[in-house]
């Protein structure tokens, strides 16, 4: 070990609270980092006497030997340039580092853990205490050494110096798990269970990774500032967008116990109470549940939530079209491979099949293929971009969660069927870009969900996105589709369900307009001097503001009501509703 071990941390945090806590769980360990230290007379050497590099033509291996009998690294060569090469006697050899073999002389080499010693010690102690718990645990190991510390003239590299610097760097610049991975790896999170389940479902949708739905789900972004926005042209959504939406609208106690209805916890209360320390089913929410309840909750998520999410992110018209466009692009790559285009084969095998994008480490020709050959094949309607915004997709999940929880509670309709109903209705209007429901700079979208060209992200704006999307169900085409769908699927109580949904949409429209009126009044009062009013009106307002506050307030209210009336009329036209049916006068 490189440093002292905190045995209290090992025993309490790692062994008791992680390794020994429950069964049927994924046990995840990041790699430990192990350094290779060369010894001479039981003392750490400062440099290697000789480093021999040679090509073994019999096995097509590159072999690098340190001090003849200390250790060696064998690298199988490849004909393809994978970005890694070694020059020996004027010849360049390409190799794949993932195929490397490390061999060492245990009498003259020590392997020292420089990062991960607490994980390593916990596994060693548990191996003695309860070996069965470790039968499915795998511990990745990253082996590092100093490949240039040779005692040659003019060489300043040193084994001890380099490893010391490495230790300091690792232990001072380590970062917490971030980006999509924090959402994927959480143990005690219903939302994380759900996105893992969806990712698994999409991965299994096709045995060919290039054709699986997982290509349309971004799950491997490590940067927080990019995790909540769709980065790839052919992606539909990200695990962080979905996880955040589920935490806010499906599994949060703030949403009136939706998780109890969505997960049908009433049906499994007995199963959830098998452990004496388990919490009551009604108290379960996003991160509030006992370890013994996790397998049952995960089963409910797989059965009820995952199929609904699959519908929400594959059946809407814009998501379906981007999926079809991607598959056409993959088919074109397959044709190019059949035509003998090597770059197409390498791009598909080494990039697309691994669910990644090219980086600077990829060959220039492969990066060029991605940019010039593949990306242009995936097309997206410019007017569809709004449907890929974080706020829209979270609104979509929020609308579904609200409808699904209530329909499950009052009518026994499962979440997946509610998702089908929502998508069927939205496809008739809200998902049609030519209807321009979510255009910027409209009287009813400005101030509330947009500010100029900027998407607003405040809580009131996120709520407004949900309310506007819910209100769109009042539009006649959507409304009629709701009626017909209910007749087709739930004829016995379709009128009752329809009445409930109509009331839900009508209330959402009222909330949206009420909040819009507040925002317009606030903007007009605070920013009247910069509004596009006539000069004479501005002069009058300035005079009233100084000499007659009551007249000033009356004028401001009149101006705000005029702008609000225009917004209501515009929204009424968009929704194909009679403006007279919408009460716009507000005080």
mmCIF file of C-alpha atoms in Angstrom, residues 57 78 112 114 130 157 183 185 257 273 276 303 377 395 400 402 473 508 517 582:
data_model
loop_
_atom_site.group_PDB
_atom_site.id
_atom_site.type_symbol
_atom_site.label_atom_id
_atom_site.label_comp_id
_atom_site.label_asym_id
_atom_site.label_seq_id
_atom_site.Cartn_x
_atom_site.Cartn_y
_atom_site.Cartn_z
ATOM 1 C CA UNK A 57 8.190 -11.960 -36.067
ATOM 2 C CA UNK A 78 -2.168 -5.092 -36.218
ATOM 3 C CA UNK A 112 2.009 -1.125 -5.064
ATOM 4 C CA UNK A 114 -1.370 3.958 -5.185
ATOM 5 C CA UNK A 130 -17.290 -14.078 4.077
ATOM 6 C CA UNK A 157 13.407 10.257 -15.886
ATOM 7 C CA UNK A 183 -27.822 9.063 -12.864
ATOM 8 C CA UNK A 185 -25.024 4.373 -11.101
ATOM 9 C CA UNK A 257 -48.018 10.534 -4.160
ATOM 10 C CA UNK A 273 -43.311 -5.153 4.278
ATOM 11 C CA UNK A 276 -39.069 -5.256 9.845
ATOM 12 C CA UNK A 303 -43.215 -3.792 -15.628
ATOM 13 C CA UNK A 377 -27.204 11.040 -43.708
ATOM 14 C CA UNK A 395 -42.794 18.547 -19.767
ATOM 15 C CA UNK A 400 -47.764 11.732 -18.782
ATOM 16 C CA UNK A 402 -49.931 13.481 -14.028
ATOM 17 C CA UNK A 473 -55.206 18.332 -25.598
ATOM 18 C CA UNK A 508 -53.921 23.577 -17.251
ATOM 19 C CA UNK A 517 -51.169 37.546 -17.113
ATOM 20 C CA UNK A 582 -61.684 31.654 -22.642
#
